[in-house]
């Protein structure tokens, strides 16, 4: 129940070129699978700073790594990456930053967290469950059009309007407060089934992204990665769906070119120069990894190197 199998473990170590004495920032600690892999490689002098916005992840991490002096664990959203690096006295000093996006297995498998349509629980979905608005509150209060927009834009769900309409209809009768209740309403609204996919998959993904402001978070964190990385430091982003991957792709492409405003000019000022170099192509898990850990199946990893200013 409490375990999370890290995806692309050896590929991450290779992409970040994790080495003795290095300094690494694990922006999505989860249950510490990648952090543990880094700690195995960094020798006595290396350091890992790991963050997660989920207080339960940090609590479990403090227990697992209670005697680990090379690790600093911080509860924070990764949009505050710059502040975290500053507090660790490592702004511009990290040799690698890892984002392993989405939710962890303990978050998905613990019914009370409300992420799952398989395990019935309160419709919550907040990664930091001490602050913000739950999915149930959003569903209860938002106008139907807003619900449709979220489900369409963040779930890429073609039946978003129908689903939102059903939700708006159902909430007049009862409060929608359980994940199973919502899954049932969505299943009844979706006329066709995608093979191997629960009809509520896209709606749940959309609500999770909205509740946790995941794209706003990722945008801010990617920007901050440019200032926390040392020259030649590596950025590694693992995403699990196309919208998230598109953000990472666009970010790397944008910063791998100089600012087009200066195109053709003999002098390009430092702030307008390319800041990243893309490393290799998108990495996917092997068939063996997917067989051993089906949750890895949609993982996509992109890697870039921070260029010296
Ligand atoms: C896929 S899991 C990471 C698993 C981890 N690599 C491991 O091996 O155990 C994603 C984690 O990132 C955290 N997370 C997601 N978005 C976040 C954000 N904006 N800020 C901080 N943590 C976030 C989640 O709470 C979750 O614990």
GROMACS .gro file of C-alpha atoms and ligand atoms in nm:
model
  336
    1UNK     CA    1   0.000   0.000   0.000
    2UNK     CA    2   0.274   0.246   0.097
    3UNK     CA    3   0.507   0.156  -0.189
    4UNK     CA    4   0.577   0.340  -0.512
    5UNK     CA    5   0.795   0.181  -0.779
    6UNK     CA    6   1.015   0.451  -0.936
    7UNK     CA    7   0.979   0.464  -1.315
    8UNK     CA    8   1.277   0.472  -1.552
    9UNK     CA    9   1.510   0.445  -1.251
   10UNK     CA   10   1.836   0.368  -1.432
   11UNK     CA   11   1.742   0.594  -1.724
   12UNK     CA   12   1.697   0.884  -1.478
   13UNK     CA   13   2.038   0.822  -1.319
   14UNK     CA   14   2.200   0.813  -1.662
   15UNK     CA   15   2.014   1.122  -1.787
   16UNK     CA   16   2.109   1.326  -1.480
   17UNK     CA   17   2.462   1.184  -1.490
   18UNK     CA   18   2.439   1.128  -1.114
   19UNK     CA   19   2.791   1.112  -0.972
   20UNK     CA   20   2.985   1.123  -0.647
   21UNK     CA   21   2.985   1.469  -0.492
   22UNK     CA   22   2.695   1.589  -0.707
   23UNK     CA   23   2.398   1.798  -0.591
   24UNK     CA   24   2.051   1.695  -0.702
   25UNK     CA   25   1.702   1.827  -0.659
   26UNK     CA   26   1.421   1.573  -0.658
   27UNK     CA   27   1.117   1.796  -0.711
   28UNK     CA   28   0.867   1.509  -0.669
   29UNK     CA   29   0.986   1.298  -0.378
   30UNK     CA   30   0.678   1.066  -0.362
   31UNK     CA   31   0.804   0.769  -0.165
   32UNK     CA   32   1.166   0.847  -0.243
   33UNK     CA   33   1.245   0.586  -0.507
   34UNK     CA   34   1.451   0.821  -0.723
   35UNK     CA   35   1.596   0.998  -0.420
   36UNK     CA   36   1.720   0.661  -0.288
   37UNK     CA   37   1.876   0.582  -0.627
   38UNK     CA   38   2.056   0.919  -0.623
   39UNK     CA   39   2.178   0.868  -0.266
   40UNK     CA   40   2.333   0.536  -0.370
   41UNK     CA   41   2.548   0.717  -0.626
   42UNK     CA   42   2.652   1.047  -0.472
   43UNK     CA   43   2.909   0.928  -0.219
   44UNK     CA   44   2.975   1.100   0.115
   45UNK     CA   45   3.002   1.452  -0.023
   46UNK     CA   46   2.692   1.458  -0.244
   47UNK     CA   47   2.361   1.614  -0.147
   48UNK     CA   48   1.999   1.561  -0.238
   49UNK     CA   49   1.726   1.816  -0.173
   50UNK     CA   50   1.385   1.656  -0.216
   51UNK     CA   51   1.047   1.822  -0.209
   52UNK     CA   52   0.685   1.718  -0.225
   53UNK     CA   53   0.369   1.916  -0.163
   54UNK     CA   54   0.201   1.616  -0.001
   55UNK     CA   55   0.255   1.621   0.378
   56UNK     CA   56   0.209   1.243   0.390
   57UNK     CA   57   0.496   1.192   0.141
   58UNK     CA   58   0.723   1.405   0.359
   59UNK     CA   59   0.616   1.224   0.677
   60UNK     CA   60   0.690   0.884   0.518
   61UNK     CA   61   1.019   1.018   0.382
   62UNK     CA   62   1.134   1.146   0.722
   63UNK     CA   63   1.069   0.798   0.858
   64UNK     CA   64   1.243   0.615   0.574
   65UNK     CA   65   1.548   0.842   0.568
   66UNK     CA   66   1.560   0.928   0.939
   67UNK     CA   67   1.937   0.877   0.962
   68UNK     CA   68   2.032   1.020   0.621
   69UNK     CA   69   2.242   1.333   0.666
   70UNK     CA   70   2.294   1.400   0.294
   71UNK     CA   71   1.922   1.450   0.231
   72UNK     CA   72   1.716   1.762   0.296
   73UNK     CA   73   1.340   1.696   0.276
   74UNK     CA   74   1.108   1.991   0.234
   75UNK     CA   75   0.731   2.010   0.212
   76UNK     CA   76   0.663   2.256  -0.068
   77UNK     CA   77   0.492   2.288  -0.404
   78UNK     CA   78   0.756   2.275  -0.676
   79UNK     CA   79   0.647   2.615  -0.810
   80UNK     CA   80   0.861   2.741  -0.519
   81UNK     CA   81   1.173   2.570  -0.651
   82UNK     CA   82   1.378   2.888  -0.645
   83UNK     CA   83   1.295   2.956  -0.278
   84UNK     CA   84   1.373   2.593  -0.191
   85UNK     CA   85   1.712   2.615  -0.365
   86UNK     CA   86   1.784   2.943  -0.191
   87UNK     CA   87   1.700   2.798   0.151
   88UNK     CA   88   1.935   2.505   0.079
   89UNK     CA   89   2.201   2.758  -0.026
   90UNK     CA   90   2.216   2.593  -0.368
   91UNK     CA   91   2.063   2.848  -0.607
   92UNK     CA   92   2.242   2.788  -0.938
   93UNK     CA   93   2.424   2.497  -0.779
   94UNK     CA   94   2.228   2.185  -0.872
   95UNK     CA   95   2.380   1.932  -1.109
   96UNK     CA   96   2.041   1.783  -1.180
   97UNK     CA   97   1.671   1.847  -1.126
   98UNK     CA   98   1.412   1.574  -1.159
   99UNK     CA   99   1.037   1.604  -1.209
  100UNK     CA  100   0.850   1.274  -1.196
  101UNK     CA  101   0.505   1.422  -1.242
  102UNK     CA  102   0.157   1.313  -1.143
  103UNK     CA  103   0.051   1.114  -0.842
  104UNK     CA  104   0.221   0.837  -0.646
  105UNK     CA  105   0.086   0.487  -0.592
  106UNK     CA  106   0.008   0.555  -0.223
  107UNK     CA  107  -0.193   0.862  -0.326
  108UNK     CA  108  -0.387   0.661  -0.584
  109UNK     CA  109  -0.435   0.355  -0.368
  110UNK     CA  110  -0.544   0.530  -0.049
  111UNK     CA  111  -0.920   0.567  -0.089
  112UNK     CA  112  -0.936   0.862   0.156
  113UNK     CA  113  -0.723   1.077  -0.076
  114UNK     CA  114  -1.004   1.067  -0.330
  115UNK     CA  115  -0.797   1.024  -0.649
  116UNK     CA  116  -0.939   0.691  -0.750
  117UNK     CA  117  -1.252   0.569  -0.919
  118UNK     CA  118  -1.149   0.214  -0.829
  119UNK     CA  119  -1.133   0.267  -0.452
  120UNK     CA  120  -1.437   0.459  -0.333
  121UNK     CA  121  -1.346   0.754  -0.113
  122UNK     CA  122  -1.428   1.118  -0.044
  123UNK     CA  123  -1.395   1.324  -0.363
  124UNK     CA  124  -1.086   1.518  -0.253
  125UNK     CA  125  -0.787   1.490  -0.496
  126UNK     CA  126  -0.572   1.755  -0.327
  127UNK     CA  127  -0.206   1.655  -0.311
  128UNK     CA  128  -0.164   1.890  -0.018
  129UNK     CA  129  -0.482   1.801   0.165
  130UNK     CA  130  -0.448   2.078   0.422
  131UNK     CA  131  -0.517   2.364   0.180
  132UNK     CA  132  -0.725   2.456  -0.124
  133UNK     CA  133  -1.048   2.338  -0.275
  134UNK     CA  134  -1.145   1.972  -0.302
  135UNK     CA  135  -1.282   1.818  -0.622
  136UNK     CA  136  -1.619   1.778  -0.446
  137UNK     CA  137  -1.629   2.151  -0.364
  138UNK     CA  138  -1.542   2.241  -0.722
  139UNK     CA  139  -1.810   2.008  -0.861
  140UNK     CA  140  -2.066   2.148  -0.617
  141UNK     CA  141  -2.004   2.517  -0.686
  142UNK     CA  142  -1.867   2.567  -1.036
  143UNK     CA  143  -2.100   2.664  -1.321
  144UNK     CA  144  -2.170   2.379  -1.563
  145UNK     CA  145  -1.972   2.553  -1.841
  146UNK     CA  146  -1.667   2.578  -1.618
  147UNK     CA  147  -1.686   2.208  -1.532
  148UNK     CA  148  -1.716   2.128  -1.904
  149UNK     CA  149  -1.415   2.345  -1.984
  150UNK     CA  150  -1.197   2.178  -1.721
  151UNK     CA  151  -1.296   1.828  -1.835
  152UNK     CA  152  -1.242   1.917  -2.202
  153UNK     CA  153  -0.916   2.109  -2.166
  154UNK     CA  154  -0.741   1.901  -1.900
  155UNK     CA  155  -0.894   1.561  -1.979
  156UNK     CA  156  -0.905   1.597  -2.358
  157UNK     CA  157  -1.251   1.446  -2.317
  158UNK     CA  158  -1.477   1.474  -2.621
  159UNK     CA  159  -1.789   1.417  -2.411
  160UNK     CA  160  -1.702   1.695  -2.165
  161UNK     CA  161  -2.027   1.886  -2.224
  162UNK     CA  162  -2.245   1.582  -2.170
  163UNK     CA  163  -2.053   1.485  -1.858
  164UNK     CA  164  -2.078   1.836  -1.713
  165UNK     CA  165  -2.449   1.840  -1.792
  166UNK     CA  166  -2.502   1.509  -1.610
  167UNK     CA  167  -2.304   1.637  -1.314
  168UNK     CA  168  -2.511   1.956  -1.302
  169UNK     CA  169  -2.828   1.748  -1.317
  170UNK     CA  170  -2.713   1.499  -1.052
  171UNK     CA  171  -2.599   1.766  -0.806
  172UNK     CA  172  -2.948   1.907  -0.791
  173UNK     CA  173  -3.062   1.577  -0.643
  174UNK     CA  174  -2.768   1.485  -0.415
  175UNK     CA  175  -2.433   1.626  -0.314
  176UNK     CA  176  -2.162   1.448  -0.513
  177UNK     CA  177  -1.909   1.366  -0.246
  178UNK     CA  178  -1.771   1.018  -0.323
  179UNK     CA  179  -1.540   0.909  -0.605
  180UNK     CA  180  -1.760   0.609  -0.690
  181UNK     CA  181  -2.063   0.838  -0.719
  182UNK     CA  182  -1.885   1.062  -0.968
  183UNK     CA  183  -1.743   0.763  -1.162
  184UNK     CA  184  -2.096   0.631  -1.203
  185UNK     CA  185  -2.236   0.964  -1.324
  186UNK     CA  186  -1.953   0.995  -1.577
  187UNK     CA  187  -1.985   0.635  -1.698
  188UNK     CA  188  -2.355   0.694  -1.766
  189UNK     CA  189  -2.275   1.007  -1.968
  190UNK     CA  190  -2.002   0.861  -2.190
  191UNK     CA  191  -2.153   0.672  -2.483
  192UNK     CA  192  -1.844   0.489  -2.610
  193UNK     CA  193  -1.562   0.317  -2.425
  194UNK     CA  194  -1.194   0.343  -2.502
  195UNK     CA  195  -1.041  -0.003  -2.485
  196UNK     CA  196  -0.872  -0.075  -2.153
  197UNK     CA  197  -0.978   0.261  -2.008
  198UNK     CA  198  -1.242   0.330  -1.746
  199UNK     CA  199  -1.488   0.587  -1.888
  200UNK     CA  200  -1.411   0.821  -1.596
  201UNK     CA  201  -1.032   0.819  -1.650
  202UNK     CA  202  -1.023   1.147  -1.842
  203UNK     CA  203  -1.264   1.327  -1.611
  204UNK     CA  204  -1.068   1.223  -1.301
  205UNK     CA  205  -0.742   1.330  -1.463
  206UNK     CA  206  -0.895   1.667  -1.552
  207UNK     CA  207  -1.029   1.732  -1.204
  208UNK     CA  208  -0.699   1.635  -1.047
  209UNK     CA  209  -0.510   1.875  -1.275
  210UNK     CA  210  -0.755   2.153  -1.195
  211UNK     CA  211  -0.769   2.096  -0.818
  212UNK     CA  212  -0.389   2.093  -0.794
  213UNK     CA  213  -0.331   2.364  -1.059
  214UNK     CA  214  -0.081   2.123  -1.210
  215UNK     CA  215  -0.003   2.317  -1.527
  216UNK     CA  216   0.044   2.646  -1.344
  217UNK     CA  217   0.276   2.462  -1.104
  218UNK     CA  218   0.475   2.300  -1.384
  219UNK     CA  219   0.513   2.623  -1.581
  220UNK     CA  220   0.649   2.804  -1.278
  221UNK     CA  221   0.876   2.515  -1.181
  222UNK     CA  222   1.026   2.475  -1.528
  223UNK     CA  223   1.107   2.846  -1.538
  224UNK     CA  224   1.265   2.819  -1.195
  225UNK     CA  225   1.471   2.517  -1.302
  226UNK     CA  226   1.678   2.753  -1.519
  227UNK     CA  227   1.796   2.944  -1.214
  228UNK     CA  228   1.846   2.651  -0.979
  229UNK     CA  229   2.061   2.447  -1.219
  230UNK     CA  230   2.438   2.492  -1.235
  231UNK     CA  231   2.598   2.533  -1.580
  232UNK     CA  232   2.586   2.188  -1.749
  233UNK     CA  233   2.332   2.069  -1.493
  234UNK     CA  234   2.065   1.838  -1.626
  235UNK     CA  235   1.687   1.877  -1.628
  236UNK     CA  236   1.479   1.563  -1.646
  237UNK     CA  237   1.099   1.566  -1.678
  238UNK     CA  238   0.890   1.250  -1.666
  239UNK     CA  239   0.528   1.303  -1.763
  240UNK     CA  240   0.235   1.067  -1.792
  241UNK     CA  241   0.003   1.233  -2.039
  242UNK     CA  242   0.032   1.430  -2.357
  243UNK     CA  243  -0.062   1.774  -2.219
  244UNK     CA  244   0.206   1.762  -1.953
  245UNK     CA  245   0.460   1.628  -2.201
  246UNK     CA  246   0.371   1.906  -2.445
  247UNK     CA  247   0.451   2.165  -2.176
  248UNK     CA  248   0.792   2.010  -2.113
  249UNK     CA  249   0.861   1.980  -2.486
  250UNK     CA  250   0.767   2.343  -2.557
  251UNK     CA  251   0.974   2.466  -2.265
  252UNK     CA  252   1.285   2.281  -2.381
  253UNK     CA  253   1.236   2.391  -2.742
  254UNK     CA  254   1.182   2.754  -2.644
  255UNK     CA  255   1.497   2.772  -2.434
  256UNK     CA  256   1.711   2.579  -2.680
  257UNK     CA  257   1.702   2.880  -2.918
  258UNK     CA  258   1.813   3.233  -2.875
  259UNK     CA  259   1.536   3.491  -2.841
  260UNK     CA  260   1.407   3.542  -3.201
  261UNK     CA  261   1.394   3.918  -3.136
  262UNK     CA  262   1.775   3.914  -3.177
  263UNK     CA  263   1.779   3.690  -3.487
  264UNK     CA  264   2.048   3.796  -3.733
  265UNK     CA  265   2.200   4.055  -3.500
  266UNK     CA  266   2.573   4.030  -3.436
  267UNK     CA  267   2.547   4.068  -3.057
  268UNK     CA  268   2.302   3.863  -2.853
  269UNK     CA  269   2.283   3.978  -2.490
  270UNK     CA  270   2.320   3.703  -2.227
  271UNK     CA  271   1.951   3.703  -2.123
  272UNK     CA  272   1.848   3.633  -2.486
  273UNK     CA  273   2.089   3.344  -2.551
  274UNK     CA  274   1.982   2.979  -2.559
  275UNK     CA  275   1.971   2.842  -2.205
  276UNK     CA  276   1.923   2.473  -2.271
  277UNK     CA  277   2.045   2.199  -2.500
  278UNK     CA  278   1.810   1.908  -2.564
  279UNK     CA  279   1.967   1.574  -2.479
  280UNK     CA  280   1.850   1.280  -2.691
  281UNK     CA  281   1.492   1.195  -2.776
  282UNK     CA  282   1.195   1.114  -2.557
  283UNK     CA  283   1.267   0.806  -2.345
  284UNK     CA  284   0.996   0.545  -2.284
  285UNK     CA  285   1.006   0.252  -2.043
  286UNK     CA  286   1.110  -0.086  -2.178
  287UNK     CA  287   0.857  -0.365  -2.230
  288UNK     CA  288   1.009  -0.541  -1.926
  289UNK     CA  289   0.956  -0.236  -1.707
  290UNK     CA  290   0.593  -0.200  -1.818
  291UNK     CA  291   0.533  -0.573  -1.758
  292UNK     CA  292   0.674  -0.540  -1.405
  293UNK     CA  293   0.507  -0.203  -1.334
  294UNK     CA  294   0.200  -0.134  -1.550
  295UNK     CA  295   0.173   0.221  -1.408
  296UNK     CA  296   0.493   0.304  -1.598
  297UNK     CA  297   0.329   0.240  -1.935
  298UNK     CA  298   0.255   0.600  -2.032
  299UNK     CA  299   0.577   0.750  -1.892
  300UNK     CA  300   0.770   0.984  -2.123
  301UNK     CA  301   1.100   1.135  -2.019
  302UNK     CA  302   1.258   1.447  -2.169
  303UNK     CA  303   1.607   1.564  -2.084
  304UNK     CA  304   1.798   1.889  -2.136
  305UNK     CA  305   2.125   2.042  -2.023
  306UNK     CA  306   2.161   2.392  -1.880
  307UNK     CA  307   2.405   2.586  -2.096
  308UNK     CA  308   2.665   2.807  -1.936
  309UNK     CA  309   2.550   3.172  -1.947
  310LIG     C1  310   0.488   1.008  -0.948
  310LIG     S1  311   0.507   1.061  -0.782
  310LIG     C2  312   0.682   1.062  -0.760
  310LIG     C3  313   0.738   0.929  -0.719
  310LIG     C4  314   0.883   0.932  -0.681
  310LIG     N1  315   0.968   0.969  -0.791
  310LIG     C5  316   0.925   0.798  -0.623
  310LIG     O1  317   1.009   0.730  -0.683
  310LIG     O2  318   0.874   0.759  -0.519
  310LIG     C6  319   0.472   1.231  -0.792
  310LIG     C7  320   0.485   1.305  -0.660
  310LIG     O3  321   0.497   1.444  -0.692
  310LIG     C8  322   0.422   1.517  -0.601
  310LIG     N2  323   0.383   1.640  -0.669
  310LIG     C9  324   0.304   1.653  -0.777
  310LIG     N3  325   0.289   1.781  -0.811
  310LIG    C10  326   0.363   1.852  -0.722
  310LIG    C11  327   0.390   1.990  -0.706
  310LIG     N4  328   0.335   2.082  -0.785
  310LIG     N5  329   0.474   2.027  -0.608
  310LIG    C12  330   0.532   1.934  -0.526
  310LIG     N6  331   0.508   1.803  -0.535
  310LIG    C13  332   0.425   1.762  -0.632
  310LIG    C14  333   0.304   1.431  -0.565
  310LIG     O4  334   0.254   1.468  -0.439
  310LIG    C15  335   0.366   1.291  -0.568
  310LIG     O5  336   0.408   1.253  -0.439
   0.00000   0.00000   0.00000
